[in-house]
Coordinates of C-alpha atoms and ligand atoms in Angstrom, one line a residue:
M1 CA 67.3 -89.0 -15.4
S2 CA 68.3 -85.8 -17.0
Q3 CA 71.4 -83.5 -16.2
I4 CA 71.8 -79.7 -16.5
T5 CA 75.1 -77.9 -16.3
I6 CA 75.3 -74.3 -14.4
S7 CA 78.5 -72.9 -15.6
T8 CA 79.8 -69.7 -14.0
Q9 CA 82.5 -67.5 -14.9
T10 CA 84.1 -69.5 -11.5
T11 CA 82.5 -73.0 -11.5
S12 CA 81.1 -75.7 -13.2
Y13 CA 78.7 -78.3 -12.1
P14 CA 75.6 -81.1 -12.4
V15 CA 72.4 -80.9 -11.8
H16 CA 70.8 -84.2 -11.5
I17 CA 67.4 -84.6 -11.9
S18 CA 65.8 -88.3 -11.3
E19 CA 62.3 -89.9 -10.3
N20 CA 64.2 -92.3 -8.1
E21 CA 66.9 -91.7 -5.4
N22 CA 69.7 -94.0 -7.0
F23 CA 72.2 -91.4 -7.4
E24 CA 76.0 -91.9 -6.1
I25 CA 78.2 -89.6 -3.9
I26 CA 82.1 -90.5 -4.0
H27 CA 84.5 -89.2 -1.8
N28 CA 87.9 -89.9 -1.1
A29 CA 87.6 -87.9 2.4
K30 CA 85.5 -87.3 5.2
V31 CA 81.7 -86.7 4.4
L32 CA 79.3 -84.4 7.0
V33 CA 75.4 -84.7 6.4
V34 CA 73.2 -81.8 7.6
S35 CA 69.9 -82.6 8.1
N36 CA 67.0 -82.0 10.0
P37 CA 65.2 -84.7 12.2
R38 CA 62.0 -84.5 10.1
V39 CA 63.9 -85.1 7.0
A40 CA 66.5 -87.4 8.6
G41 CA 63.5 -89.2 9.7
L42 CA 61.7 -89.9 6.3
H43 CA 64.7 -90.2 4.2
L44 CA 68.2 -90.5 5.8
S45 CA 68.9 -94.0 5.1
K46 CA 68.2 -94.0 1.1
L47 CA 70.8 -91.2 1.6
L48 CA 73.4 -92.6 3.3
A49 CA 73.2 -96.1 0.9
N50 CA 74.2 -93.6 -1.8
I51 CA 77.5 -92.3 -0.4
S52 CA 81.1 -94.1 -0.2
A53 CA 83.2 -92.2 1.4
K54 CA 86.3 -92.3 4.0
E55 CA 83.8 -91.4 6.4
V56 CA 80.0 -90.3 7.0
Y57 CA 79.3 -87.7 9.7
V58 CA 75.5 -87.0 10.2
C59 CA 73.9 -84.1 12.7
T60 CA 70.7 -82.5 12.8
I61 CA 69.5 -79.0 13.2
P62 CA 66.0 -78.0 14.0
D63 CA 63.8 -77.7 11.7
G64 CA 62.1 -74.6 10.8
E65 CA 62.8 -71.1 9.2
Q66 CA 63.4 -69.7 13.0
Y67 CA 66.8 -71.7 12.7
K68 CA 68.0 -70.4 10.1
T69 CA 70.4 -68.4 11.9
M70 CA 74.1 -68.3 12.7
Q71 CA 73.8 -70.6 16.0
S72 CA 72.6 -73.4 13.4
V73 CA 75.6 -72.6 11.6
E74 CA 77.8 -72.6 14.3
Y75 CA 76.6 -75.7 16.0
I76 CA 77.5 -77.6 12.3
L77 CA 81.1 -75.9 12.5
E78 CA 81.3 -77.7 15.8
C79 CA 80.3 -80.6 14.4
A80 CA 82.9 -80.7 11.9
F81 CA 85.4 -79.9 13.8
S82 CA 84.6 -82.5 16.7
N83 CA 84.5 -85.0 14.2
K84 CA 87.9 -83.6 12.7
L85 CA 86.8 -82.5 8.8
D86 CA 89.9 -80.7 7.0
R87 CA 89.8 -78.7 3.9
S88 CA 89.4 -81.9 1.7
S89 CA 86.1 -83.0 3.7
L90 CA 82.6 -82.5 2.0
F91 CA 79.8 -81.3 3.9
V92 CA 76.0 -82.7 1.9
A93 CA 72.8 -80.4 2.7
F94 CA 69.9 -83.2 2.8
G95 CA 66.5 -80.9 3.5
G96 CA 64.8 -77.8 1.6
G97 CA 66.0 -74.7 1.1
V98 CA 66.5 -73.9 5.0
I99 CA 69.2 -76.9 5.1
G100 CA 70.3 -75.7 1.7
D101 CA 71.1 -72.3 2.2
I102 CA 72.4 -73.1 6.0
V103 CA 74.6 -75.6 5.2
G104 CA 76.1 -73.9 2.0
F105 CA 77.4 -70.9 4.2
A106 CA 78.7 -73.1 7.1
S107 CA 80.5 -75.2 3.9
G108 CA 81.6 -71.5 2.6
I109 CA 83.4 -70.5 5.6
Y110 CA 84.8 -73.9 7.5
Q111 CA 88.3 -73.1 7.1
R112 CA 87.9 -70.7 4.5
G113 CA 85.3 -72.9 2.4
V114 CA 85.1 -76.6 1.6
G115 CA 83.0 -78.6 -1.1
F116 CA 79.5 -79.2 -0.8
I117 CA 76.9 -80.8 -2.4
Q118 CA 73.0 -80.5 -2.3
V119 CA 69.9 -83.1 -2.1
P120 CA 67.3 -80.9 -2.1
T121 CA 64.2 -82.9 -0.9
T122 CA 61.7 -80.2 -1.3
L123 CA 60.3 -79.0 -4.3
L124 CA 61.4 -75.2 -4.1
A125 CA 64.7 -76.7 -3.2
Q126 CA 65.1 -78.5 -6.3
V127 CA 63.4 -75.9 -8.6
D128 CA 65.0 -72.8 -6.7
S129 CA 67.5 -72.7 -3.6
S130 CA 69.7 -75.9 -4.7
V131 CA 70.9 -74.2 -7.4
G132 CA 72.5 -71.1 -8.0
G133 CA 75.2 -70.8 -5.3
K134 CA 73.2 -68.0 -2.5
T135 CA 73.9 -69.5 1.0
G136 CA 73.1 -67.9 4.3
V137 CA 70.8 -67.5 7.4
N138 CA 68.5 -64.8 8.5
N139 CA 68.8 -62.3 11.6
G140 CA 67.0 -59.6 13.7
F141 CA 67.2 -57.2 11.0
G142 CA 65.4 -59.8 7.9
K143 CA 66.3 -62.4 5.9
N144 CA 69.5 -63.7 4.6
L145 CA 71.0 -60.4 5.3
I146 CA 74.1 -62.8 6.3
G147 CA 75.8 -65.2 3.7
L148 CA 78.0 -65.8 0.9
F149 CA 78.0 -66.9 -2.9
H150 CA 78.9 -70.7 -2.7
Q151 CA 78.2 -72.9 -5.3
P152 CA 77.6 -76.9 -4.7
Q153 CA 79.8 -79.0 -6.6
A154 CA 76.7 -81.4 -7.7
V155 CA 72.9 -81.1 -7.0
Y156 CA 70.8 -84.5 -6.7
A157 CA 67.5 -83.3 -7.2
S158 CA 64.8 -86.6 -7.3
T159 CA 61.7 -86.5 -7.1
S160 CA 61.0 -89.8 -5.2
F161 CA 61.9 -87.8 -2.1
L162 CA 58.7 -85.6 -2.7
S163 CA 56.6 -88.1 -2.0
T164 CA 56.1 -87.7 1.7
L165 CA 56.0 -83.4 1.2
P166 CA 52.5 -82.1 2.6
K167 CA 50.3 -80.3 0.0
R168 CA 51.2 -77.0 1.4
E169 CA 54.9 -77.2 0.8
F170 CA 54.5 -78.7 -2.3
A171 CA 52.7 -75.8 -3.1
A172 CA 55.1 -73.3 -1.8
G173 CA 57.3 -74.7 -4.4
V174 CA 55.0 -74.1 -7.4
S175 CA 55.2 -70.6 -6.4
E176 CA 58.7 -70.5 -7.3
I177 CA 58.1 -72.7 -10.4
I178 CA 55.1 -69.7 -11.8
K179 CA 57.9 -66.7 -10.8
M180 CA 60.6 -68.4 -13.4
A181 CA 57.7 -69.1 -16.0
V182 CA 56.0 -65.1 -15.6
C183 CA 59.5 -63.8 -15.5
F184 CA 60.9 -66.0 -18.4
D185 CA 58.8 -68.1 -20.2
K186 CA 55.4 -67.8 -21.9
E187 CA 55.4 -71.1 -23.1
F188 CA 56.2 -72.6 -20.1
F189 CA 53.2 -70.3 -18.3
R190 CA 50.9 -71.5 -20.7
F191 CA 52.0 -75.1 -20.3
L192 CA 51.4 -74.7 -16.8
E193 CA 47.9 -73.2 -17.6
S194 CA 46.8 -76.7 -18.7
N195 CA 49.0 -78.9 -16.7
R196 CA 49.4 -80.0 -13.3
V197 CA 52.6 -79.6 -12.0
E198 CA 52.5 -83.0 -9.4
E199 CA 51.6 -85.3 -13.2
N200 CA 54.5 -83.5 -14.8
L201 CA 56.9 -82.9 -12.2
A202 CA 60.7 -84.0 -13.7
Y203 CA 59.4 -81.7 -16.4
C204 CA 58.9 -78.8 -14.8
I205 CA 61.9 -79.2 -12.1
A206 CA 63.6 -79.5 -15.4
K207 CA 62.3 -76.5 -17.0
S208 CA 62.9 -74.3 -13.8
I209 CA 66.4 -75.3 -13.4
E210 CA 66.8 -74.6 -17.0
I211 CA 65.6 -71.4 -16.8
K212 CA 67.5 -70.4 -13.5
A213 CA 70.4 -71.9 -14.7
R214 CA 70.5 -69.4 -17.8
V215 CA 70.0 -66.5 -15.4
V216 CA 73.1 -67.6 -13.0
N217 CA 75.5 -68.3 -16.0
Q218 CA 74.9 -64.5 -17.2
D219 CA 74.9 -63.2 -14.1
E220 CA 76.0 -65.4 -10.9
R221 CA 77.0 -62.4 -8.7
E222 CA 72.9 -60.4 -9.0
Q223 CA 74.2 -57.4 -10.5
G224 CA 71.6 -57.6 -13.5
I225 CA 69.4 -60.1 -14.8
R226 CA 69.7 -62.3 -12.0
A227 CA 67.5 -60.2 -9.6
A228 CA 64.5 -61.0 -12.0
L229 CA 64.6 -64.4 -9.6
N230 CA 63.5 -62.1 -6.7
Y231 CA 60.0 -61.0 -8.7
G232 CA 57.4 -61.5 -5.5
H233 CA 60.1 -61.4 -2.9
T234 CA 60.8 -57.3 -2.4
F235 CA 57.0 -57.5 -1.4
G236 CA 56.9 -61.2 0.2
H237 CA 60.6 -60.7 2.1
V238 CA 58.4 -58.1 4.2
I239 CA 55.7 -59.7 4.8
E240 CA 57.3 -62.6 5.9
N241 CA 59.5 -60.7 8.3
L242 CA 56.0 -59.0 9.5
T243 CA 54.8 -61.8 10.1
G244 CA 57.7 -63.5 12.0
Y245 CA 58.3 -66.1 9.6
R246 CA 55.3 -67.9 11.5
N247 CA 51.9 -67.6 9.2
Y248 CA 53.5 -68.1 5.9
L249 CA 55.6 -70.8 4.0
H250 CA 58.5 -68.6 2.2
G251 CA 56.8 -69.7 -0.8
E252 CA 53.1 -68.6 -0.3
C253 CA 54.6 -65.1 0.8
V254 CA 55.9 -64.9 -2.8
S255 CA 52.8 -65.7 -4.2
I256 CA 51.2 -63.1 -2.3
G257 CA 54.2 -60.7 -3.4
M258 CA 53.6 -61.7 -6.9
V259 CA 50.5 -60.3 -6.3
M260 CA 51.5 -57.5 -4.8
A261 CA 54.6 -56.9 -7.8
N262 CA 51.8 -57.5 -10.5
T263 CA 49.7 -54.4 -9.1
L264 CA 52.2 -52.5 -9.2
A265 CA 53.0 -53.7 -12.6
Y266 CA 49.5 -53.0 -13.4
K267 CA 49.6 -49.6 -12.6
L268 CA 52.4 -48.8 -14.9
S269 CA 50.8 -50.6 -17.7
Y270 CA 53.4 -52.9 -18.2
I271 CA 50.8 -56.1 -17.7
S272 CA 47.0 -55.8 -18.9
K273 CA 44.0 -57.0 -16.2
E274 CA 43.6 -60.2 -17.7
E275 CA 47.0 -61.1 -17.5
M276 CA 47.3 -60.2 -14.2
Q277 CA 44.6 -62.1 -13.5
K278 CA 45.5 -65.1 -15.7
I279 CA 48.9 -65.1 -12.9
S280 CA 46.3 -65.0 -9.9
K281 CA 44.4 -67.9 -11.4
L282 CA 47.2 -70.5 -11.8
L283 CA 48.6 -69.5 -8.0
E284 CA 45.0 -70.4 -6.7
S285 CA 44.9 -73.3 -8.6
Y286 CA 47.4 -74.4 -6.4
N287 CA 45.6 -72.8 -3.3
L288 CA 48.1 -70.4 -3.0
P289 CA 47.2 -67.3 -1.1
T290 CA 46.9 -64.0 -3.3
Y291 CA 46.1 -61.7 0.1
H292 CA 47.6 -60.2 3.0
K293 CA 45.6 -57.7 4.6
I294 CA 48.5 -54.9 5.6
A295 CA 47.9 -53.3 9.0
D296 CA 49.8 -50.2 8.6
C297 CA 51.2 -49.2 4.9
H298 CA 54.0 -46.9 6.5
I299 CA 55.6 -50.0 8.4
F300 CA 55.2 -52.1 5.9
Y301 CA 56.9 -49.6 3.5
E302 CA 59.6 -48.9 5.8
K303 CA 60.5 -52.7 6.1
F304 CA 61.5 -52.6 2.8
F305 CA 64.8 -50.7 3.6
S306 CA 65.5 -53.6 6.1
D307 CA 65.8 -55.9 2.8
K308 CA 69.6 -55.9 1.6
K309 CA 68.2 -55.4 -2.0
S310 CA 67.1 -51.9 -1.0
R311 CA 70.0 -51.0 1.2
D312 CA 70.4 -47.4 -0.4
S313 CA 67.6 -44.9 -0.9
N314 CA 66.7 -46.4 -3.8
L315 CA 63.9 -50.0 -4.0
T316 CA 64.1 -52.1 -6.5
F317 CA 61.2 -53.6 -7.7
V318 CA 60.5 -56.5 -10.1
L319 CA 57.7 -56.3 -12.0
P320 CA 56.7 -58.1 -14.9
E321 CA 55.8 -56.8 -18.6
H322 CA 53.3 -58.9 -19.8
L323 CA 54.0 -62.3 -19.4
G324 CA 57.8 -63.8 -20.1
A325 CA 59.4 -60.9 -19.4
V326 CA 60.5 -58.7 -16.4
K327 CA 61.8 -55.1 -16.2
I328 CA 64.0 -54.4 -13.2
S329 CA 62.9 -50.8 -11.6
N330 CA 64.7 -48.8 -9.0
D331 CA 62.7 -45.4 -9.9
I332 CA 58.9 -46.0 -8.6
P333 CA 57.5 -43.2 -6.9
K334 CA 56.9 -44.2 -3.1
E335 CA 53.4 -43.0 -3.9
L336 CA 52.8 -45.0 -6.2
V337 CA 53.8 -48.0 -3.9
L338 CA 51.7 -46.7 -1.2
E339 CA 48.7 -46.7 -3.1
V340 CA 49.6 -50.8 -4.1
L341 CA 50.0 -51.4 -0.1
E342 CA 46.7 -49.6 0.4
E343 CA 44.8 -51.9 -2.1
F344 CA 46.0 -54.6 0.3
S345 CA 45.0 -52.7 3.9
K346 CA 41.0 -53.5 2.5
Ligands
LIG1 N1 69.5 -69.9 -2.0 C1 68.4 -69.7 -2.9 O1 68.7 -68.9 -4.0 C2 66.9 -69.4 -2.6 C3 65.9 -69.5 -3.1 C4 64.9 -69.8 -2.9 C5 64.4 -70.1 -1.4 N2 65.3 -69.6 -0.4 C6 65.1 -70.1 0.6 O2 64.6 -71.3 0.9 C7 63.9 -72.0 2.0 C8 62.8 -72.4 2.0 O3 62.7 -73.3 1.6 P1 62.2 -74.8 1.9 O4 60.6 -74.1 1.2 O5 62.4 -76.0 0.8 O6 61.4 -75.2 3.1 P2 62.2 -75.6 4.4 O7 63.8 -76.5 4.1 O8 61.7 -75.3 5.8 O9 61.5 -77.1 4.0 C9 60.0 -77.1 4.6 C10 59.5 -78.3 5.4 O10 59.4 -79.5 4.4 C11 60.1 -80.6 5.3 N3 60.4 -81.2 4.5 C12 61.6 -80.9 3.7 N4 61.6 -82.7 2.3 C13 60.5 -82.9 2.9 C14 60.5 -84.3 2.2 N5 61.1 -84.9 1.5 N6 58.9 -84.7 3.1 C15 58.6 -84.2 4.2 N7 59.2 -83.3 4.5 C16 60.1 -82.5 4.0 C17 61.2 -79.4 6.3 O11 61.5 -80.3 6.8 C18 60.4 -78.7 6.6 O12 59.7 -78.6 7.7 C19 63.5 -70.3 2.7 O13 64.7 -69.9 3.6 C20 64.0 -69.4 1.7 O14 64.8 -68.0 1.7 C21 66.6 -70.0 -0.8
LIG2 ZN1 61.9 -67.5 -2.9

């Protein structure tokens, strides 16, 4: 068991990383556990055995990114109201990043905000989404466009939950681990080149959370360096949006998005061909996709603007600078971006 502390300007909380699921959530009021049928079917009894509270309620929402919506939030709020949860109550998010993001948001607005705990059950949620307090849902205009910053009170990342995770979902989590290494930690990137994540799970999770903690501790509200965690996401969110969240997993879109960002970084001489190839090779070693055929580059380009990070006319791109560092640029000429998109339309 290891513990990392996240400290923002307003709060501080522990992230517990362990290889078994023996942790304890003690709460002297009502608790609402929110999960989906798949995760609940596999692991709910183990979670419930770890909770001591006045009363524990469970509600499930359907599984999938397409349910990361306001309707699911409303459903959770109704569960909370009908069971008379009050401001001292606690929400527990039990699932992957989708559950974590929705429950974090629902708890942030229920009676102007109640506490919540993250118990992430996917690799992606353990290394990335459960930490840092970004919560929210999607709508027809794009991803995560509705939401708020609401930090959990604690995070329990137990690698044993990952034993039932399909290979493809596992790889999607590795994509975010590779993202952290490329942007912030050259040594960790080297480690990943010669070691498998599945054989070094607790270490890789702790390393990724440590990196994310450093970033979030400096910049909770994403006014500067935290934007670097969006490496691969500017392109990736457009792919997710254009494919209706159906063809690819989030981490897969991030994988393709990183390769697109690398292509742009290479054109700007921020990284060498060899560095670019190293990143692609590492992604491919987990069977992550590194190419998506763009049907119409202009439509793709326009879609950048429905991403909230590109609200104004300046698009923000996170570009690797060699390995272990990044540049956040908002003055990349449109022509250059279109050149990159053209390379993915062949
Ligand atoms: N808030 C943040 O900072 C942040 C960061 C990165 C990603 N995200 C969000 O996270 C979401 C993606 O998260 P995800 O990849 O965890 O997807 P997900 O939550 O959809 O989970 C993937 C699938 O795995 C299933 N699953 C979960 N745990 C399982 C287990 N232990 N065994 C078997 N199956 C299991 C889920 O039911 C689902 O079908 C996206 O919506 C993305 O926007 C948020
Ligand atoms: Zn992501």
